[in-house]
């Protein structure tokens, strides 16, 4: 079965931590493509620092380096809060016969019970959790039980089943965060080697984090 990755985020800015986990998920789970979906209005976070146009420009520039990566603008075009439940529903309409894998960092997964209709997300897609420095996988409580209930038996499940399984990926640990990047750029430090060169050029040219 064809299997696609779905990777949402504020991407304020997109950085090498994002790109690396998307690539490792793609390889480990034999995905044919990863859709990068910049959110318009996160229900759980404050407004992004960079404008939508600049964030889109940065994501577009970053994904150009890998032919299996695509930018998907459906959340930016939608009015109102960017609920992942709505995004997966519209993607499911277009990918009826494919397996879909929602990629999340461990910190995002921990916040899942605060997401709109979170328990139904696994009925629309697999959930792929990438390890992130400083965050541990839940072993008990609501999320611990959720992991136990849905944990995949093998990475093959991502291509043999359309949805419903949970994968925990011990990806290469890169301690890069968009928040830390924005603060260091504000202090005049260079984001070189933490973001792609094309993204660094956009940050420099637009002074979006100055
Ligand atoms: P911030 O530091 O402001 O929270 P961020 O670096 O987490 O930003 P987002 O756009 O919010 O960037 O993240 C999109 C997704 O990527 C989230 O699921 C997040 O958990 C994941 N992610 C971001 N950076 C990493 C990283 N270094 N390792 C693993 N996952 C990451």
mmCIF file of C-alpha atoms and ligand atoms in Angstrom:
data_model
loop_
_atom_site.group_PDB
_atom_site.id
_atom_site.type_symbol
_atom_site.label_atom_id
_atom_site.label_comp_id
_atom_site.label_asym_id
_atom_site.label_seq_id
_atom_site.Cartn_x
_atom_site.Cartn_y
_atom_site.Cartn_z
ATOM 1 C CA UNK A 1 0.000 0.000 0.000
ATOM 2 C CA UNK A 2 1.161 3.549 -0.681
ATOM 3 C CA UNK A 3 1.944 5.332 2.567
ATOM 4 C CA UNK A 4 2.336 9.080 3.126
ATOM 5 C CA UNK A 5 3.717 11.102 6.027
ATOM 6 C CA UNK A 6 1.955 14.187 7.394
ATOM 7 C CA UNK A 7 4.065 16.604 9.354
ATOM 8 C CA UNK A 8 2.401 19.689 10.787
ATOM 9 C CA UNK A 9 4.045 22.492 12.710
ATOM 10 C CA UNK A 10 4.384 26.182 13.223
ATOM 11 C CA UNK A 11 7.749 26.003 11.427
ATOM 12 C CA UNK A 12 8.728 29.392 12.860
ATOM 13 C CA UNK A 13 11.323 28.708 11.446
ATOM 14 C CA UNK A 14 11.618 25.216 9.922
ATOM 15 C CA UNK A 15 14.965 23.731 11.056
ATOM 16 C CA UNK A 16 17.222 20.701 10.568
ATOM 17 C CA UNK A 17 15.539 18.879 13.498
ATOM 18 C CA UNK A 18 12.258 18.888 11.532
ATOM 19 C CA UNK A 19 13.869 17.838 8.265
ATOM 20 C CA UNK A 20 15.864 15.024 9.840
ATOM 21 C CA UNK A 21 12.918 13.392 11.647
ATOM 22 C CA UNK A 22 10.806 13.589 8.478
ATOM 23 C CA UNK A 23 13.559 11.867 6.507
ATOM 24 C CA UNK A 24 14.130 9.166 9.124
ATOM 25 C CA UNK A 25 10.364 8.484 9.363
ATOM 26 C CA UNK A 26 10.194 8.302 5.574
ATOM 27 C CA UNK A 27 13.018 5.764 5.414
ATOM 28 C CA UNK A 28 12.037 3.672 8.443
ATOM 29 C CA UNK A 29 8.354 3.396 7.493
ATOM 30 C CA UNK A 30 8.824 3.245 3.680
ATOM 31 C CA UNK A 31 6.734 6.381 3.102
ATOM 32 C CA UNK A 32 6.471 7.610 -0.488
ATOM 33 C CA UNK A 33 6.233 11.283 0.527
ATOM 34 C CA UNK A 34 5.979 13.639 3.485
ATOM 35 C CA UNK A 35 3.562 16.588 3.432
ATOM 36 C CA UNK A 36 4.848 19.519 5.498
ATOM 37 C CA UNK A 37 1.780 21.446 6.679
ATOM 38 C CA UNK A 38 2.466 24.858 8.239
ATOM 39 C CA UNK A 39 -0.367 25.752 10.608
ATOM 40 C CA UNK A 40 -2.223 29.035 10.314
ATOM 41 C CA UNK A 41 -3.508 29.462 13.833
ATOM 42 C CA UNK A 42 -2.466 26.936 16.462
ATOM 43 C CA UNK A 43 -5.255 26.501 19.052
ATOM 44 C CA UNK A 44 -2.615 25.911 21.770
ATOM 45 C CA UNK A 45 0.075 28.485 20.996
ATOM 46 C CA UNK A 46 0.539 32.205 20.613
ATOM 47 C CA UNK A 47 0.830 33.875 17.206
ATOM 48 C CA UNK A 48 3.944 32.922 15.197
ATOM 49 C CA UNK A 49 6.709 35.546 15.086
ATOM 50 C CA UNK A 50 7.142 35.408 11.302
ATOM 51 C CA UNK A 51 4.235 36.116 8.934
ATOM 52 C CA UNK A 52 2.437 33.272 7.146
ATOM 53 C CA UNK A 53 4.063 34.324 3.871
ATOM 54 C CA UNK A 54 7.566 34.155 5.304
ATOM 55 C CA UNK A 55 6.952 30.810 7.050
ATOM 56 C CA UNK A 56 5.604 29.387 3.774
ATOM 57 C CA UNK A 57 8.594 30.733 1.885
ATOM 58 C CA UNK A 58 10.969 29.066 4.387
ATOM 59 C CA UNK A 59 9.151 25.702 4.303
ATOM 60 C CA UNK A 60 9.054 25.768 0.494
ATOM 61 C CA UNK A 61 12.780 26.500 0.313
ATOM 62 C CA UNK A 62 13.613 23.767 2.853
ATOM 63 C CA UNK A 63 11.567 20.969 1.247
ATOM 64 C CA UNK A 64 13.032 21.656 -2.183
ATOM 65 C CA UNK A 65 16.178 19.790 -1.116
ATOM 66 C CA UNK A 66 14.356 16.428 -0.950
ATOM 67 C CA UNK A 67 12.137 15.284 -3.863
ATOM 68 C CA UNK A 68 9.857 13.259 -1.543
ATOM 69 C CA UNK A 69 9.062 16.283 0.634
ATOM 70 C CA UNK A 70 6.160 18.602 -0.249
ATOM 71 C CA UNK A 71 4.683 21.743 1.220
ATOM 72 C CA UNK A 72 0.931 21.509 1.775
ATOM 73 C CA UNK A 73 -0.858 24.821 2.328
ATOM 74 C CA UNK A 74 -4.305 23.519 3.326
ATOM 75 C CA UNK A 75 -4.137 24.841 6.924
ATOM 76 C CA UNK A 76 -2.957 28.298 5.875
ATOM 77 C CA UNK A 77 -5.808 28.504 3.359
ATOM 78 C CA UNK A 78 -8.442 27.365 5.861
ATOM 79 C CA UNK A 79 -10.226 29.951 7.999
ATOM 80 C CA UNK A 80 -10.092 29.538 11.793
ATOM 81 C CA UNK A 81 -7.979 27.368 14.098
ATOM 82 C CA UNK A 82 -5.777 24.686 12.514
ATOM 83 C CA UNK A 83 -7.207 21.505 14.007
ATOM 84 C CA UNK A 84 -5.257 18.390 13.020
ATOM 85 C CA UNK A 85 -8.526 16.438 13.112
ATOM 86 C CA UNK A 86 -9.888 18.609 10.240
ATOM 87 C CA UNK A 87 -6.615 18.363 8.320
ATOM 88 C CA UNK A 88 -6.561 14.567 8.522
ATOM 89 C CA UNK A 89 -10.219 14.405 7.485
ATOM 90 C CA UNK A 90 -9.568 16.387 4.302
ATOM 91 C CA UNK A 91 -6.412 14.382 3.564
ATOM 92 C CA UNK A 92 -8.331 11.118 4.051
ATOM 93 C CA UNK A 93 -10.818 12.246 1.390
ATOM 94 C CA UNK A 94 -7.959 12.545 -1.091
ATOM 95 C CA UNK A 95 -6.057 9.426 0.012
ATOM 96 C CA UNK A 96 -8.786 6.816 0.436
ATOM 97 C CA UNK A 97 -6.587 3.840 -0.420
ATOM 98 C CA UNK A 98 -3.323 4.990 1.199
ATOM 99 C CA UNK A 99 -1.871 4.558 4.607
ATOM 100 C CA UNK A 100 -1.355 7.914 6.382
ATOM 101 C CA UNK A 101 1.241 8.547 9.095
ATOM 102 C CA UNK A 102 0.938 11.633 11.310
ATOM 103 C CA UNK A 103 4.460 12.542 12.505
ATOM 104 C CA UNK A 104 4.807 14.206 15.925
ATOM 105 C CA UNK A 105 7.728 15.035 18.173
ATOM 106 C CA UNK A 106 7.503 13.552 21.697
ATOM 107 C CA UNK A 107 6.639 16.975 23.215
ATOM 108 C CA UNK A 108 3.659 17.309 20.861
ATOM 109 C CA UNK A 109 2.528 13.787 21.623
ATOM 110 C CA UNK A 110 2.581 14.538 25.365
ATOM 111 C CA UNK A 111 0.212 17.467 24.723
ATOM 112 C CA UNK A 112 -2.162 15.318 22.640
ATOM 113 C CA UNK A 113 -4.996 15.084 25.224
ATOM 114 C CA UNK A 114 -5.441 18.867 24.799
ATOM 115 C CA UNK A 115 -6.026 18.527 21.046
ATOM 116 C CA UNK A 116 -9.478 18.696 19.457
ATOM 117 C CA UNK A 117 -10.953 15.162 19.103
ATOM 118 C CA UNK A 118 -7.536 13.685 19.882
ATOM 119 C CA UNK A 119 -8.727 10.130 20.453
ATOM 120 C CA UNK A 120 -10.172 10.020 16.940
ATOM 121 C CA UNK A 121 -6.911 10.998 15.196
ATOM 122 C CA UNK A 122 -5.742 7.359 15.275
ATOM 123 C CA UNK A 123 -8.926 6.360 13.396
ATOM 124 C CA UNK A 124 -7.801 8.601 10.528
ATOM 125 C CA UNK A 125 -4.029 7.941 10.470
ATOM 126 C CA UNK A 126 -1.192 6.094 12.143
ATOM 127 C CA UNK A 127 0.673 8.189 14.730
ATOM 128 C CA UNK A 128 4.453 8.294 14.513
ATOM 129 C CA UNK A 129 6.240 9.716 17.559
ATOM 130 C CA UNK A 130 9.814 10.912 17.129
ATOM 131 C CA UNK A 131 11.984 11.003 20.240
ATOM 132 C CA UNK A 132 13.061 14.517 21.208
ATOM 133 C CA UNK A 133 15.866 15.481 23.625
ATOM 134 C CA UNK A 134 14.440 16.180 27.086
ATOM 135 C CA UNK A 135 11.143 14.320 26.561
ATOM 136 C CA UNK A 136 10.304 10.794 27.709
ATOM 137 C CA UNK A 137 7.677 8.464 26.276
ATOM 138 C CA UNK A 138 4.702 8.139 28.647
ATOM 139 C CA UNK A 139 4.482 4.712 30.268
ATOM 140 C CA UNK A 140 1.422 5.240 32.454
ATOM 141 C CA UNK A 141 -1.786 7.291 32.668
ATOM 142 C CA UNK A 142 -4.023 8.212 29.753
ATOM 143 C CA UNK A 143 -1.230 8.412 27.172
ATOM 144 C CA UNK A 144 0.656 5.396 28.543
ATOM 145 C CA UNK A 145 -2.515 3.328 28.058
ATOM 146 C CA UNK A 146 -3.035 4.853 24.610
ATOM 147 C CA UNK A 147 0.498 3.783 23.589
ATOM 148 C CA UNK A 148 -0.020 0.250 24.936
ATOM 149 C CA UNK A 149 -3.311 -0.094 23.121
ATOM 150 C CA UNK A 150 -2.128 1.052 19.705
ATOM 151 C CA UNK A 151 1.606 0.248 19.552
ATOM 152 C CA UNK A 152 2.514 -1.300 16.172
ATOM 153 C CA UNK A 153 4.063 -4.737 16.098
ATOM 154 C CA UNK A 154 6.458 -3.874 13.278
ATOM 155 C CA UNK A 155 7.284 -0.985 10.970
ATOM 156 C CA UNK A 156 5.581 -3.036 8.222
ATOM 157 C CA UNK A 157 2.217 -2.065 9.737
ATOM 158 C CA UNK A 158 2.730 1.407 8.227
ATOM 159 C CA UNK A 159 2.363 -0.036 4.717
ATOM 160 C CA UNK A 160 0.005 -2.941 5.370
ATOM 161 C CA UNK A 161 -2.599 -1.018 7.409
ATOM 162 C CA UNK A 162 -4.220 2.328 6.531
ATOM 163 C CA UNK A 163 -4.374 3.764 10.065
ATOM 164 C CA UNK A 164 -4.747 2.832 13.736
ATOM 165 C CA UNK A 165 -1.174 2.029 14.791
ATOM 166 C CA UNK A 166 1.345 3.965 16.833
ATOM 167 C CA UNK A 167 5.084 3.934 16.097
ATOM 168 C CA UNK A 168 7.825 5.267 18.373
ATOM 169 C CA UNK A 169 10.917 6.229 16.386
ATOM 170 C CA UNK A 170 14.286 6.613 18.130
ATOM 171 C CA UNK A 171 15.446 9.208 15.576
ATOM 172 C CA UNK A 172 18.832 10.952 15.646
ATOM 173 C CA UNK A 173 18.610 13.350 18.583
ATOM 174 C CA UNK A 174 19.069 16.944 17.459
ATOM 175 C CA UNK A 175 18.522 19.462 20.182
ATOM 176 C CA UNK A 176 17.239 22.229 17.926
ATOM 177 C CA UNK A 177 14.094 24.194 18.705
ATOM 178 C CA UNK A 178 12.421 27.042 16.852
ATOM 179 C CA UNK A 179 11.975 28.983 20.102
ATOM 180 C CA UNK A 180 15.703 28.800 20.902
ATOM 181 C CA UNK A 181 16.568 29.693 17.319
ATOM 182 C CA UNK A 182 14.407 32.824 17.408
ATOM 183 C CA UNK A 183 15.957 33.989 20.682
ATOM 184 C CA UNK A 184 19.509 33.418 19.505
ATOM 185 C CA UNK A 185 18.861 35.206 16.191
ATOM 186 C CA UNK A 186 17.414 38.128 18.182
ATOM 187 C CA UNK A 187 20.715 38.231 20.067
ATOM 188 C CA UNK A 188 22.542 38.514 16.751
ATOM 189 C CA UNK A 189 23.772 34.894 16.612
ATOM 190 C CA UNK A 190 24.031 33.029 13.319
ATOM 191 C CA UNK A 191 21.662 30.019 12.764
ATOM 192 C CA UNK A 192 24.197 28.498 10.333
ATOM 193 C CA UNK A 193 24.145 24.630 10.321
ATOM 194 C CA UNK A 194 20.908 24.570 12.369
ATOM 195 C CA UNK A 195 18.671 25.537 9.460
ATOM 196 C CA UNK A 196 19.170 24.919 5.708
ATOM 197 C CA UNK A 197 21.200 27.619 3.933
ATOM 198 C CA UNK A 198 18.132 28.625 1.891
ATOM 199 C CA UNK A 199 16.150 29.232 5.104
ATOM 200 C CA UNK A 200 19.059 31.120 6.676
ATOM 201 C CA UNK A 201 19.100 33.415 3.618
ATOM 202 C CA UNK A 202 15.353 34.176 3.999
ATOM 203 C CA UNK A 203 15.783 34.938 7.726
ATOM 204 C CA UNK A 204 18.645 37.273 6.904
ATOM 205 C CA UNK A 205 16.896 38.996 4.007
ATOM 206 C CA UNK A 206 13.513 39.526 5.715
ATOM 207 C CA UNK A 207 14.900 40.166 9.231
ATOM 208 C CA UNK A 208 11.791 38.331 10.441
ATOM 209 C CA UNK A 209 13.361 37.502 13.836
ATOM 210 C CA UNK A 210 15.453 40.625 14.278
HETATM 211 P P1 LIG B 1 9.169 25.438 19.477
HETATM 212 O O1 LIG B 1 10.571 25.326 19.985
HETATM 213 O O2 LIG B 1 8.745 26.860 19.297
HETATM 214 O O3 LIG B 1 8.193 24.591 20.242
HETATM 215 P P2 LIG B 1 9.591 23.476 17.448
HETATM 216 O O4 LIG B 1 11.045 23.493 17.187
HETATM 217 O O5 LIG B 1 9.024 22.413 18.343
HETATM 218 O O6 LIG B 1 9.144 24.894 17.978
HETATM 219 P P3 LIG B 1 7.296 23.190 15.727
HETATM 220 O O7 LIG B 1 7.039 23.785 14.403
HETATM 221 O O8 LIG B 1 6.449 23.605 16.838
HETATM 222 O O9 LIG B 1 8.859 23.474 16.060
HETATM 223 O O10 LIG B 1 7.325 21.614 15.647
HETATM 224 C C1 LIG B 1 6.661 20.837 14.669
HETATM 225 C C2 LIG B 1 6.810 19.375 15.078
HETATM 226 O O11 LIG B 1 8.185 18.987 15.059
HETATM 227 C C3 LIG B 1 6.323 19.067 16.495
HETATM 228 O O12 LIG B 1 5.643 17.818 16.464
HETATM 229 C C4 LIG B 1 7.603 18.975 17.303
HETATM 230 O O13 LIG B 1 7.443 18.112 18.404
HETATM 231 C C5 LIG B 1 8.566 18.398 16.291
HETATM 232 N N1 LIG B 1 9.970 18.776 16.524
HETATM 233 C C6 LIG B 1 10.506 20.003 16.416
HETATM 234 N N2 LIG B 1 11.829 20.003 16.648
HETATM 235 C C7 LIG B 1 12.161 18.718 16.929
HETATM 236 C C8 LIG B 1 13.391 18.063 17.279
HETATM 237 N N3 LIG B 1 14.534 18.749 17.384
HETATM 238 N N4 LIG B 1 13.355 16.717 17.492
HETATM 239 C C9 LIG B 1 12.174 16.042 17.402
HETATM 240 N N5 LIG B 1 10.982 16.599 17.072
HETATM 241 C C10 LIG B 1 10.955 17.915 16.838
#
